[in-house]
């Protein structure tokens, strides 16, 4: 216990930080605290300062609720629990309530053991690890043992730490700045400190290493399977031409999938999945764990990709919101069945002892191709190498047609820079899109056989708008969402009378359906937006050469328009008007934090 710090010193430092009004002064206080602290416990200090016990990716929480905390304060101070609760209600802050309760403590404490950072930290660690029967009471006792020995000021910060309400506003970057000055002494040190943080995502580790081993120690922090890297981010431009000029020469353009970014770590059979914000989301994606085990040909590997939900019946991608069904504690099994996820990989970070982040994109991509056994659940993001703006444009339309958001265009010579937002990755999103608030009435011209739950009925339908000029039906979307099981059975039965062996002559389609119908049945559909499409034939060439209009994320409203004949359906001209009247340039949020 020699290398320790009285908890009181930390509490006083926190108090100082709370009162300070400028960032510079805050940094100075951190520097001072870091220099005064034994290097061995600097990680614990940094975690506590951020109101945690471990970096976020570990995914362990204290699991102490307000009630439990108030009970432990009551036990430690001898104040009845309702008195402690009253204090809390009156002061509105658990910290102040704990402070007052301890200050007014009735019992005379004969033996008090001074609180130290180590003792507080290890006690809280024990609290976090307790579970099962009797855990609540045991947690109360452990916490009470700390409050029993706490002075009022210590109690204030202890209570706030336990509730995760420390709110000192100490950002990661402020800590990095302070570490650079405290243990590096120059501006260059800042870069070294930051790199160590970007590859480890562990501020505590960086702090302890800086304090105990200096810059050389920081430089030796490397990539470890199980510890996520801070993700590389993309800049944004609005045209292929601008991107080509920015990168210069040939570029690698990849589909930009609209799902959840996943950093997948695998060591043997053990797989971990981290979100873009580096939370451990493994338990939400048991299917991704399976996919990684069977689809990655390496025993020790870190890859990055986008997990995309798709409709098991139609095979179509679903909007990323559907992934929210995975962010639950219960019902994952059901969500997995209804919204399975495919993984589209776009980077290789590490494999079998080799750090790939320092290798150029082309080499990472080549190696990734080697290490992935593609299936319908795991594959690489489709990519082309080109210097032709029109080819990029076409590829972008193809991506959008498949339900993607656009492209991410990459510099083939660039390395992977963890945590950096640079011009070597540039997003190109649909520049224009038109949000749809009105429903449209469309004609069923074809269908696709259902699979799984939908075996025996149609899983999705091909829909068309009417073009009075040519008296034909032009396709606008494939729809499989919004139908109840009963709808699917009824539609299947009702449509049998219209089945024909080939595409109807009045139907203009570039897409092949499994079954074709005489255009007759009209249904009401709502979609998220209207986009340009290289496949659907509605309004072909009217908005842009070699492109038609399509509905994105269409959904059957439940309304069969038996009151409408096929020629009463929404016309292509109406679609063009809807597209034009609602089209607007998509504004990016001012914040640089994307999803
Ligand atoms: P944004 O969230 O709009 O800033 O765009 C960047 C995000 O796009 C990344 O964080 C990934 O989640 C996602 N993404 C999808 N496909 C790709 C790809 N091929 N390469 C890089 N990022 C991609």
Coordinates of C-alpha atoms and ligand atoms in Angstrom, one line a residue:
X1 CA 0.0 0.0 0.0
X2 CA 3.0 2.3 -0.3
X3 CA 2.1 3.8 -3.7
X4 CA -1.2 5.4 -2.8
X5 CA -2.8 8.8 -2.4
X6 CA -5.2 9.9 0.3
X7 CA -8.7 10.0 -1.2
X8 CA -8.9 13.4 0.4
X9 CA -6.3 14.8 -2.0
X10 CA -8.4 13.6 -4.9
X11 CA -11.6 15.0 -3.4
X12 CA -9.9 18.4 -3.0
X13 CA -8.6 18.3 -6.5
X14 CA -12.1 17.6 -7.8
X15 CA -13.4 20.5 -5.7
X16 CA -10.9 22.7 -7.3
X17 CA -11.8 21.5 -10.8
X18 CA -15.4 22.2 -10.1
X19 CA -14.8 25.8 -9.2
X20 CA -12.4 26.7 -12.0
X21 CA -13.8 28.6 -15.0
X22 CA -11.2 28.4 -17.7
X23 CA -9.9 25.4 -19.6
X24 CA -6.3 26.5 -19.1
X25 CA -6.7 26.5 -15.4
X26 CA -8.4 23.2 -15.5
X27 CA -5.5 21.7 -17.5
X28 CA -3.1 23.2 -15.0
X29 CA -4.9 21.5 -12.1
X30 CA -4.8 18.2 -13.9
X31 CA -1.1 18.6 -14.5
X32 CA -0.5 19.3 -10.9
X33 CA -2.6 16.3 -9.8
X34 CA -0.9 14.0 -12.2
X35 CA 2.5 15.0 -11.0
X36 CA 1.6 14.6 -7.4
X37 CA 0.1 11.1 -7.9
X38 CA 2.0 7.9 -7.7
X39 CA 2.3 6.6 -11.3
X40 CA 1.0 3.1 -10.3
X41 CA -2.4 4.5 -9.5
X42 CA -2.8 7.1 -12.2
X43 CA -5.0 4.9 -14.2
X44 CA -7.4 4.5 -11.3
X45 CA -7.4 8.2 -10.7
X46 CA -8.2 8.9 -14.4
X47 CA -11.0 6.4 -14.4
X48 CA -12.5 7.8 -11.2
X49 CA -12.2 11.3 -12.5
X50 CA -14.4 10.3 -15.4
X51 CA -16.8 8.6 -13.1
X52 CA -15.9 5.1 -14.3
X53 CA -13.9 2.1 -13.2
X54 CA -12.7 1.0 -16.6
X55 CA -12.6 2.3 -20.1
X56 CA -16.1 2.1 -21.7
X57 CA -15.2 -0.8 -24.0
X58 CA -14.9 -3.1 -21.0
X59 CA -18.6 -2.6 -20.5
X60 CA -18.7 -3.0 -16.7
X61 CA -20.9 -0.7 -14.7
X62 CA -21.2 -0.2 -11.0
X63 CA -24.8 -1.2 -11.0
X64 CA -25.7 0.9 -7.9
X65 CA -29.0 2.6 -7.9
X66 CA -30.1 5.7 -6.0
X67 CA -32.0 3.7 -3.4
X68 CA -29.1 1.5 -2.6
X69 CA -26.7 4.4 -2.3
X70 CA -29.0 6.2 0.1
X71 CA -29.3 3.0 2.1
X72 CA -25.6 2.7 2.5
X73 CA -25.3 6.3 3.6
X74 CA -28.0 5.7 6.2
X75 CA -26.2 2.6 7.4
X76 CA -22.9 4.4 7.7
X77 CA -24.2 7.5 9.4
X78 CA -26.9 6.1 11.6
X79 CA -29.4 8.6 10.1
X80 CA -32.7 7.0 9.3
X81 CA -33.2 6.3 5.7
X82 CA -36.1 8.7 5.2
X83 CA -33.9 11.5 6.7
X84 CA -31.2 10.8 4.1
X85 CA -33.9 10.7 1.4
X86 CA -35.2 14.1 2.6
X87 CA -31.8 15.5 2.4
X88 CA -31.4 14.3 -1.1
X89 CA -34.8 15.7 -2.1
X90 CA -34.0 19.1 -0.5
X91 CA -30.5 19.4 -1.9
X92 CA -31.2 17.8 -5.3
X93 CA -27.7 16.3 -5.4
X94 CA -26.6 13.0 -4.0
X95 CA -23.1 14.4 -3.4
X96 CA -24.4 17.2 -1.2
X97 CA -26.8 14.9 0.6
X98 CA -24.0 12.4 1.4
X99 CA -21.8 15.3 2.6
X100 CA -24.4 16.6 5.0
X101 CA -25.4 13.2 6.2
X102 CA -21.7 12.4 7.0
X103 CA -21.3 15.9 8.6
X104 CA -24.2 15.4 10.9
X105 CA -23.3 11.8 11.8
X106 CA -24.5 10.9 15.2
X107 CA -22.2 8.0 16.1
X108 CA -18.8 8.9 17.3
X109 CA -16.5 6.8 15.2
X110 CA -13.7 5.4 17.3
X111 CA -11.7 3.7 14.6
X112 CA -11.5 5.3 11.3
X113 CA -9.2 4.1 8.6
X114 CA -8.2 6.8 6.2
X115 CA -9.7 6.5 2.8
X116 CA -7.2 6.1 0.0
X117 CA -7.6 6.1 -3.8
X118 CA -6.7 2.4 -3.9
X119 CA -9.1 1.5 -1.2
X120 CA -12.0 3.4 -2.8
X121 CA -11.2 2.0 -6.2
X122 CA -10.8 -1.6 -5.1
X123 CA -14.0 -1.5 -3.0
X124 CA -16.0 -0.1 -5.9
X125 CA -14.5 -2.8 -8.1
X126 CA -15.8 -5.4 -5.7
X127 CA -19.2 -3.7 -5.7
X128 CA -19.3 -3.8 -9.5
X129 CA -18.5 -7.5 -9.6
X130 CA -21.2 -8.6 -7.2
X131 CA -24.3 -10.2 -8.6
X132 CA -26.9 -12.8 -7.7
X133 CA -28.7 -13.4 -4.5
X134 CA -27.7 -11.2 -1.5
X135 CA -25.7 -8.9 -3.8
X136 CA -27.7 -5.9 -2.9
X137 CA -27.1 -6.2 0.8
X138 CA -23.5 -6.9 0.3
X139 CA -23.1 -3.9 -1.9
X140 CA -24.8 -1.7 0.7
X141 CA -22.3 -3.0 3.3
X142 CA -19.3 -2.3 1.2
X143 CA -20.4 1.2 0.3
X144 CA -21.3 1.9 3.9
X145 CA -17.7 0.9 4.9
X146 CA -16.4 3.7 2.7
X147 CA -18.9 6.3 3.9
X148 CA -18.2 5.2 7.4
X149 CA -14.6 6.3 7.0
X150 CA -15.3 9.3 4.8
X151 CA -15.0 13.0 5.7
X152 CA -17.8 15.2 4.4
X153 CA -15.9 16.4 1.3
X154 CA -14.9 12.8 0.5
X155 CA -18.4 11.7 0.9
X156 CA -19.6 14.3 -1.6
X157 CA -17.4 13.0 -4.4
X158 CA -17.7 9.3 -3.4
X159 CA -21.5 9.5 -3.8
X160 CA -21.2 11.3 -7.1
X161 CA -18.7 8.8 -8.5
X162 CA -21.0 5.9 -7.4
X163 CA -24.0 7.5 -9.2
X164 CA -21.9 8.4 -12.3
X165 CA -22.7 12.1 -11.6
X166 CA -19.3 13.5 -11.1
X167 CA -19.7 15.9 -14.1
X168 CA -16.3 17.5 -13.8
X169 CA -16.4 18.1 -17.6
X170 CA -12.9 16.7 -18.0
X171 CA -12.8 15.7 -21.6
X172 CA -10.4 13.0 -22.9
X173 CA -8.5 15.7 -24.9
X174 CA -8.0 17.8 -21.8
X175 CA -6.5 14.8 -20.0
X176 CA -4.2 14.1 -23.0
X177 CA -3.0 17.7 -23.0
X178 CA -2.2 17.6 -19.4
X179 CA -0.4 14.3 -19.7
X180 CA 1.7 15.7 -22.6
X181 CA 2.8 18.6 -20.4
X182 CA 3.2 16.6 -17.2
X183 CA 5.3 13.8 -18.6
X184 CA 6.4 14.8 -22.1
X185 CA 7.3 18.4 -21.8
X186 CA 6.8 19.4 -25.5
X187 CA 4.3 19.7 -28.3
X188 CA 5.7 16.5 -29.9
X189 CA 4.7 14.7 -26.8
X190 CA 1.1 15.6 -27.5
X191 CA 1.2 13.6 -30.7
X192 CA 2.8 10.6 -29.1
X193 CA 0.3 10.7 -26.2
X194 CA -2.6 11.0 -28.7
X195 CA -1.4 8.1 -30.8
X196 CA -1.2 5.9 -27.8
X197 CA -4.8 6.9 -26.9
X198 CA -6.1 6.4 -30.5
X199 CA -4.7 2.8 -30.7
X200 CA -5.8 1.8 -27.2
X201 CA -8.9 3.8 -26.4
X202 CA -7.8 3.5 -22.8
X203 CA -7.1 6.8 -21.1
X204 CA -6.1 5.2 -17.8
X205 CA -3.6 3.0 -19.5
X206 CA -2.1 5.9 -21.4
X207 CA -1.9 8.0 -18.2
X208 CA -0.2 5.2 -16.1
X209 CA 2.2 4.4 -19.0
X210 CA 3.1 8.1 -19.5
X211 CA 3.8 8.5 -15.8
X212 CA 5.7 5.3 -15.2
X213 CA 7.5 4.8 -18.6
X214 CA 7.5 8.1 -20.3
X215 CA 7.2 8.7 -24.0
X216 CA 9.1 5.5 -24.9
X217 CA 6.5 3.5 -23.0
X218 CA 3.7 5.3 -24.8
X219 CA 5.3 4.5 -28.2
X220 CA 5.3 0.9 -27.4
X221 CA 1.6 0.7 -26.8
X222 CA 0.3 -1.3 -29.7
X223 CA -2.8 -2.9 -31.1
X224 CA -4.3 -5.7 -29.0
X225 CA -7.1 -7.9 -29.9
X226 CA -9.9 -7.2 -27.4
X227 CA -9.1 -3.5 -27.1
X228 CA -10.8 -1.4 -29.7
X229 CA -9.0 1.3 -31.7
X230 CA -10.6 4.7 -32.1
X231 CA -12.1 4.6 -35.6
X232 CA -10.9 6.4 -38.6
X233 CA -13.4 8.9 -39.8
X234 CA -14.4 10.4 -43.2
X235 CA -14.5 13.9 -44.6
X236 CA -17.2 14.9 -47.0
X237 CA -17.5 16.5 -50.4
X238 CA -20.4 16.8 -52.8
X239 CA -19.2 15.7 -56.2
X240 CA -17.0 13.0 -57.7
X241 CA -14.9 15.7 -59.5
X242 CA -14.0 17.4 -56.2
X243 CA -13.1 14.1 -54.6
X244 CA -10.9 13.1 -57.5
X245 CA -9.1 16.5 -57.4
X246 CA -8.6 16.3 -53.6
X247 CA -7.2 12.8 -53.7
X248 CA -5.4 13.1 -57.1
X249 CA -5.3 10.2 -59.5
X250 CA -7.0 6.9 -59.0
X251 CA -9.4 6.4 -56.1
X252 CA -11.0 3.4 -54.4
X253 CA -14.8 3.9 -54.2
X254 CA -16.8 1.7 -51.9
X255 CA -20.5 1.4 -51.1
X256 CA -21.4 3.3 -48.0
X257 CA -23.8 1.0 -46.1
X258 CA -26.4 2.5 -43.9
X259 CA -26.2 0.4 -40.7
X260 CA -24.0 0.3 -37.6
X261 CA -20.2 0.5 -37.7
X262 CA -18.7 -2.6 -36.1
X263 CA -15.1 -3.2 -35.1
X264 CA -14.9 -7.0 -34.8
X265 CA -12.1 -8.6 -32.8
X266 CA -11.6 -12.3 -32.9
X267 CA -9.1 -14.5 -31.1
X268 CA -9.8 -18.1 -31.7
X269 CA -13.5 -18.7 -30.8
X270 CA -13.7 -15.6 -28.8
X271 CA -15.3 -12.7 -30.7
X272 CA -16.0 -9.1 -29.5
X273 CA -17.9 -6.4 -31.3
X274 CA -17.4 -2.7 -30.6
X275 CA -19.6 0.2 -31.8
X276 CA -18.3 3.3 -33.4
X277 CA -18.3 4.9 -29.9
X278 CA -16.4 1.8 -28.7
X279 CA -19.1 0.3 -26.5
X280 CA -19.0 -3.4 -26.3
X281 CA -22.0 -4.5 -28.2
X282 CA -21.2 -8.2 -28.5
X283 CA -24.2 -9.3 -26.6
X284 CA -26.6 -7.5 -29.1
X285 CA -25.2 -9.4 -32.0
X286 CA -24.8 -13.1 -31.4
X287 CA -25.3 -13.6 -35.1
X288 CA -22.3 -11.4 -35.9
X289 CA -20.2 -13.4 -33.5
X290 CA -21.1 -16.6 -35.4
X291 CA -20.5 -14.9 -38.8
X292 CA -17.1 -13.8 -37.6
X293 CA -16.2 -17.3 -36.4
X294 CA -17.1 -18.9 -39.7
X295 CA -16.3 -16.2 -42.1
X296 CA -12.9 -14.9 -41.1
X297 CA -9.9 -17.0 -42.1
X298 CA -7.6 -16.0 -39.3
X299 CA -7.3 -16.8 -35.6
X300 CA -6.3 -13.5 -34.4
X301 CA -7.8 -10.6 -36.4
X302 CA -9.4 -7.2 -36.1
X303 CA -11.6 -6.0 -39.0
X304 CA -14.0 -3.1 -39.5
X305 CA -17.3 -3.1 -41.3
X306 CA -20.9 -2.1 -41.3
X307 CA -23.6 -4.3 -39.9
X308 CA -26.7 -3.9 -42.0
X309 CA -30.2 -5.2 -41.2
X310 CA -32.0 -6.9 -44.0
X311 CA -35.5 -8.3 -44.5
X312 CA -35.2 -12.1 -44.3
X313 CA -38.0 -12.5 -46.8
X314 CA -37.1 -10.1 -49.5
X315 CA -33.3 -9.8 -49.0
X316 CA -33.7 -6.0 -49.1
X317 CA -31.7 -3.8 -46.7
X318 CA -33.6 -2.1 -44.0
X319 CA -33.1 1.4 -42.7
X320 CA -30.6 1.5 -39.9
X321 CA -33.3 2.4 -37.4
X322 CA -34.3 -1.3 -37.5
X323 CA -31.0 -2.1 -35.7
X324 CA -32.4 -0.4 -32.7
X325 CA -34.3 -3.6 -32.1
X326 CA -30.9 -5.0 -31.2
X327 CA -30.2 -2.5 -28.5
X328 CA -32.3 -4.3 -26.0
X329 CA -31.6 -6.5 -23.1
X330 CA -34.3 -9.0 -23.9
X331 CA -35.8 -10.3 -27.1
X332 CA -32.5 -10.4 -29.0
X333 CA -33.4 -13.9 -30.4
X334 CA -36.6 -12.6 -31.9
X335 CA -34.9 -9.5 -33.3
X336 CA -32.2 -11.7 -34.8
X337 CA -34.8 -13.7 -36.6
X338 CA -36.8 -10.7 -37.8
X339 CA -33.9 -8.4 -38.5
X340 CA -30.9 -10.5 -39.4
X341 CA -27.6 -8.6 -40.0
X342 CA -25.1 -8.9 -42.7
X343 CA -21.6 -7.7 -42.3
X344 CA -19.9 -5.7 -45.0
X345 CA -16.2 -5.3 -44.2
X346 CA -14.2 -2.3 -45.4
X347 CA -11.0 -2.5 -43.4
X348 CA -8.4 -4.8 -42.0
X349 CA -6.6 -3.5 -38.9
X350 CA -4.7 -6.4 -37.6
X351 CA -4.1 -10.1 -38.4
X352 CA -1.9 -12.8 -36.9
X353 CA 0.6 -10.5 -35.3
X354 CA 0.8 -8.0 -38.1
X355 CA -0.4 -4.4 -37.6
X356 CA -2.0 -3.4 -40.9
X357 CA -2.8 0.2 -40.0
X358 CA 0.6 1.3 -41.3
X359 CA 0.1 -0.4 -44.7
X360 CA -1.6 1.3 -47.6
X361 CA -5.3 0.8 -48.4
X362 CA -4.6 -1.4 -51.4
X363 CA -2.6 -3.8 -49.4
X364 CA -5.1 -3.9 -46.5
X365 CA -7.9 -4.5 -49.0
X366 CA -6.0 -7.3 -50.8
X367 CA -5.2 -9.1 -47.5
X368 CA -8.8 -8.6 -46.3
X369 CA -10.1 -10.4 -49.5
X370 CA -7.8 -13.2 -48.7
X371 CA -9.0 -13.5 -45.1
X372 CA -12.8 -13.4 -45.7
X373 CA -14.8 -16.4 -46.8
X374 CA -17.7 -14.6 -48.4
X375 CA -21.3 -15.6 -47.9
X376 CA -24.6 -13.8 -47.9
X377 CA -23.9 -12.8 -44.3
X378 CA -20.3 -11.6 -44.6
X379 CA -18.6 -10.0 -47.5
X380 CA -16.4 -7.0 -48.4
X381 CA -18.0 -3.7 -49.3
X382 CA -18.2 -3.6 -53.1
X383 CA -15.4 -1.4 -54.5
X384 CA -14.1 -0.1 -57.8
X385 CA -10.8 1.6 -58.6
X386 CA -11.3 4.5 -61.0
X387 CA -10.3 8.0 -62.0
X388 CA -13.5 8.6 -64.0
X389 CA -16.1 10.9 -62.4
X390 CA -18.9 9.4 -64.4
X391 CA -18.0 5.9 -63.3
X392 CA -18.1 7.1 -59.7
X393 CA -21.5 8.6 -60.4
X394 CA -22.8 5.3 -61.8
X395 CA -21.4 3.3 -59.0
X396 CA -23.0 5.7 -56.5
X397 CA -26.4 5.2 -58.2
X398 CA -26.0 1.5 -58.1
X399 CA -25.1 1.7 -54.3
X400 CA -28.2 3.8 -53.6
X401 CA -30.4 1.4 -55.6
X402 CA -29.1 -1.4 -53.3
X403 CA -30.3 0.6 -50.3
X404 CA -26.9 2.3 -49.5
X405 CA -26.4 5.9 -48.6
X406 CA -23.8 6.6 -51.2
X407 CA -20.1 6.0 -51.4
X408 CA -17.0 6.4 -49.3
X409 CA -14.1 7.2 -51.6
X410 CA -10.7 6.4 -50.4
X411 CA -7.1 7.2 -51.2
X412 CA -5.5 3.9 -52.3
X413 CA -2.2 4.9 -50.8
X414 CA -3.4 6.0 -47.4
X415 CA -2.7 4.3 -44.1
X416 CA -5.3 3.7 -41.4
X417 CA -5.1 6.5 -38.9
X418 CA -7.0 5.6 -35.8
X419 CA -9.2 8.4 -34.5
X420 CA -8.4 10.8 -37.4
X421 CA -10.8 12.5 -39.7
X422 CA -8.8 13.1 -42.9
X423 CA -9.1 13.6 -46.6
X424 CA -8.1 10.0 -47.3
X425 CA -11.6 8.9 -46.7
X426 CA -14.3 11.1 -48.3
X427 CA -18.0 10.5 -48.1
X428 CA -20.2 11.1 -51.1
X429 CA -23.8 10.9 -50.1
X430 CA -26.9 11.3 -52.2
X431 CA -26.7 14.9 -52.8
X432 CA -30.4 15.4 -53.4
X433 CA -33.2 13.4 -52.1
X434 CA -36.8 14.1 -51.7
X435 CA -38.6 13.3 -48.5
X436 CA -42.0 11.7 -49.0
X437 CA -44.8 12.7 -46.8
X438 CA -47.7 11.7 -49.1
X439 CA -48.7 8.2 -49.9
X440 CA -48.8 7.0 -53.5
X441 CA -51.0 4.4 -55.2
X442 CA -49.1 1.8 -57.2
X443 CA -49.9 -1.1 -59.4
X444 CA -48.7 -4.6 -58.6
X445 CA -46.9 -5.8 -61.8
X446 CA -44.8 -8.7 -60.5
X447 CA -43.8 -10.6 -57.4
X448 CA -40.9 -12.5 -55.8
X449 CA -41.3 -15.9 -54.0
X450 CA -41.2 -15.8 -50.2
X451 CA -38.6 -17.6 -48.2
X452 CA -38.6 -18.7 -44.6
X453 CA -41.7 -17.5 -42.8
X454 CA -43.1 -16.4 -46.1
X455 CA -42.5 -19.7 -48.0
X456 CA -45.6 -20.5 -50.1
X457 CA -46.7 -16.9 -50.5
X458 CA -45.0 -13.9 -52.2
X459 CA -42.3 -12.3 -50.1
X460 CA -42.2 -9.0 -52.0
X461 CA -44.0 -7.3 -54.9
X462 CA -42.8 -5.2 -57.8
X463 CA -44.8 -2.0 -58.1
X464 CA -45.3 0.5 -60.9
X465 CA -46.6 4.0 -61.5
X466 CA -48.7 4.7 -64.6
X467 CA -47.4 6.7 -67.6
X468 CA -50.4 8.0 -69.5
X469 CA -48.2 9.2 -72.4
X470 CA -47.1 5.7 -73.4
X471 CA -50.0 4.0 -71.6
X472 CA -47.5 1.8 -69.8
X473 CA -46.6 1.0 -66.2
X474 CA -43.1 1.9 -65.1
X475 CA -41.6 0.3 -62.0
X476 CA -40.7 2.3 -58.9
X477 CA -39.9 -0.1 -56.2
X478 CA -39.9 -3.6 -54.7
X479 CA -41.9 -3.7 -51.5
X480 CA -42.0 -6.4 -48.8
X481 CA -42.7 -4.4 -45.7
X482 CA -46.0 -3.5 -44.0
X483 CA -47.9 -6.7 -44.9
X484 CA -49.5 -8.8 -42.2
X485 CA -49.4 -12.6 -42.6
X486 CA -53.1 -12.4 -43.5
X487 CA -52.4 -9.7 -46.2
X488 CA -49.8 -12.0 -47.7
X489 CA -52.1 -14.9 -47.9
X490 CA -55.0 -12.8 -49.3
X491 CA -52.8 -11.1 -51.8
X492 CA -51.3 -14.4 -53.0
X493 CA -54.8 -15.9 -53.5
X494 CA -56.3 -12.8 -55.1
X495 CA -53.4 -12.4 -57.5
X496 CA -53.5 -16.0 -58.9
X497 CA -56.2 -14.9 -61.5
X498 CA -53.7 -12.3 -62.9
X499 CA -50.6 -14.5 -63.2
X500 CA -49.1 -14.6 -66.7
X501 CA -46.0 -16.4 -68.0
X502 CA -44.1 -13.3 -69.0
X503 CA -43.8 -9.6 -68.4
X504 CA -47.0 -7.9 -69.5
X505 CA -46.4 -5.9 -72.7
X506 CA -47.6 -2.7 -70.9
X507 CA -45.1 -3.1 -68.1
X508 CA -41.7 -1.5 -68.6
X509 CA -39.2 -3.1 -66.2
X510 CA -35.5 -3.6 -66.1
X511 CA -35.9 -5.8 -63.1
X512 CA -36.8 -9.5 -63.5
X513 CA -39.6 -10.7 -61.2
X514 CA -40.2 -14.3 -60.3
X515 CA -43.9 -14.0 -61.3
X516 CA -45.6 -11.5 -63.6
X517 CA -49.2 -10.2 -63.4
X518 CA -51.6 -8.4 -65.6
X519 CA -51.5 -4.9 -64.1
X520 CA -54.7 -4.7 -62.1
X521 CA -54.3 -4.5 -58.4
X522 CA -53.5 -1.1 -56.8
X523 CA -52.2 -0.7 -53.3
X524 CA -51.3 2.4 -51.2
X525 CA -47.7 2.8 -50.3
X526 CA -45.7 5.2 -48.1
X527 CA -41.9 5.6 -48.5
X528 CA -39.2 7.5 -46.8
X529 CA -38.1 9.4 -49.9
X530 CA -37.8 9.4 -53.7
X531 CA -34.3 8.9 -55.1
X532 CA -32.7 8.6 -58.5
X533 CA -32.3 5.0 -59.7
X534 CA -30.4 3.2 -62.4
X535 CA -32.9 0.3 -62.3
X536 CA -36.4 1.5 -61.9
X537 CA -38.0 2.9 -65.1
X538 CA -40.4 5.5 -63.8
X539 CA -39.6 8.9 -65.3
X540 CA -36.6 7.5 -67.0
X541 CA -34.4 10.3 -68.2
X542 CA -36.8 13.0 -67.0
X543 CA -34.7 14.1 -64.1
X544 CA -31.3 12.8 -65.1
X545 CA -30.1 10.9 -68.2
X546 CA -29.9 7.2 -67.7
X547 CA -31.8 7.3 -64.4
X548 CA -35.3 6.8 -63.3
X549 CA -37.0 7.4 -60.0
X550 CA -37.4 5.0 -57.1
X551 CA -39.0 4.9 -53.7
X552 CA -36.6 4.3 -50.8
X553 CA -37.8 2.1 -47.9
X554 CA -41.4 1.7 -49.2
X555 CA -44.0 0.2 -47.0
X556 CA -47.6 -1.0 -47.6
X557 CA -50.0 1.1 -45.6
X558 CA -52.5 -1.7 -45.3
X559 CA -54.9 0.0 -47.8
X560 CA -55.9 -2.0 -50.8
X561 CA -57.2 0.5 -53.4
X562 CA -59.9 -1.7 -54.9
X563 CA -61.6 1.6 -55.7
X564 CA -58.9 2.4 -58.2
X565 CA -58.2 0.9 -61.6
X566 CA -54.6 0.6 -62.8
X567 CA -54.9 3.7 -64.9
X568 CA -56.0 5.7 -61.8
X569 CA -52.7 4.9 -60.1
X570 CA -50.1 7.6 -59.3
X571 CA -48.5 8.8 -62.6
X572 CA -44.8 9.1 -63.3
X573 CA -45.4 12.8 -63.9
X574 CA -46.8 13.1 -60.3
X575 CA -43.7 11.4 -59.0
X576 CA -41.4 13.8 -60.9
X577 CA -43.4 16.7 -59.4
X578 CA -43.1 15.2 -55.9
X579 CA -39.4 14.7 -56.4
X580 CA -38.9 18.3 -57.7
X581 CA -41.1 20.1 -55.2
X582 CA -39.6 18.4 -52.2
X583 CA -36.0 18.1 -53.3
X584 CA -33.6 19.8 -51.1
X585 CA -30.0 19.8 -50.5
X586 CA -29.3 17.7 -47.4
X587 CA -27.6 19.7 -44.8
X588 CA -25.0 18.0 -42.6
X589 CA -25.4 18.6 -38.9
X590 CA -22.9 21.1 -37.7
X591 CA -21.4 18.6 -35.3
X592 CA -18.6 16.4 -36.6
X593 CA -19.9 13.4 -34.7
X594 CA -21.7 11.2 -37.1
X595 CA -23.0 7.7 -36.4
Ligands
LIG1 P1 -20.9 9.3 -41.4 O1 -21.4 8.5 -40.3 O2 -21.9 9.9 -42.3 O3 -19.9 10.3 -41.0 O4 -20.1 8.3 -42.4 C1 -19.1 7.5 -41.9 C2 -19.6 6.2 -41.6 O5 -20.0 5.4 -42.7 C3 -18.6 5.2 -40.9 O6 -18.4 5.5 -39.6 C4 -19.2 3.9 -41.2 O7 -20.0 3.5 -40.1 C5 -20.0 4.0 -42.4 N1 -19.6 3.3 -43.6 C6 -20.4 2.6 -44.4 N2 -19.7 2.0 -45.4 C7 -18.4 2.4 -45.3 C8 -17.2 2.1 -46.0 N3 -17.2 1.4 -47.1 N4 -16.1 2.7 -45.6 C9 -16.1 3.5 -44.5 N5 -17.1 3.7 -43.7 C10 -18.3 3.2 -44.1

